[in-house]
């Protein structure tokens, strides 16, 4: 923001330190609270047989709640860093931003989810091809075929990993 053409890691690190403990504290407190809630709900349900049947739907219900809380926390982190707010003021600001822009956030989230699913699927297709020699060797069943299939699959995997990392970073 100050127009610097180049910044060192030390400059970036020292510039972020004033916000570190607030952001860390908020995420730690919310994470511990959410974990405590999940434990308080899950343990009694897991003890009884009927509770086991209710456990999966309960955890499925907690997933969207966790995503919503995460949206607020992300906006609170932004408020603490960008606007210099305290933890409680950051939470208030995060709630305001999510509440005022809920429709846009949901649409953006769905678009990003769709893009990540589609991109992940396309990036994952070569893995099926990489497993081809391994499966072919297993079908043939001889030691030489299995060894050759494993070797070719490993070589292909090693060759694809840099591409995978690059595409995943872009995604």
PDB file of C-alpha atoms in Angstrom, residues 21 28 41-42 75 95 118 122-123 129 151 154:
ATOM      1  CA  UNK A  21      -2.285 -12.242  18.206  1.00  0.00           C
ATOM      2  CA  UNK A  28      -8.424 -20.146  18.569  1.00  0.00           C
ATOM      3  CA  UNK A  41     -23.386 -32.994  21.185  1.00  0.00           C
ATOM      4  CA  UNK A  42     -21.482 -35.999  19.834  1.00  0.00           C
ATOM      5  CA  UNK A  75     -14.835 -11.106   7.667  1.00  0.00           C
ATOM      6  CA  UNK A  95     -21.460 -10.135  11.340  1.00  0.00           C
ATOM      7  CA  UNK A 118     -15.204 -28.853 -11.763  1.00  0.00           C
ATOM      8  CA  UNK A 122     -10.536 -32.021 -14.399  1.00  0.00           C
ATOM      9  CA  UNK A 123      -7.245 -31.934 -12.513  1.00  0.00           C
ATOM     10  CA  UNK A 129      -4.847 -42.494 -16.340  1.00  0.00           C
ATOM     11  CA  UNK A 151       6.961 -48.527 -11.884  1.00  0.00           C
ATOM     12  CA  UNK A 154       5.040 -44.056 -10.136  1.00  0.00           C
TER      13      UNK A 154
END
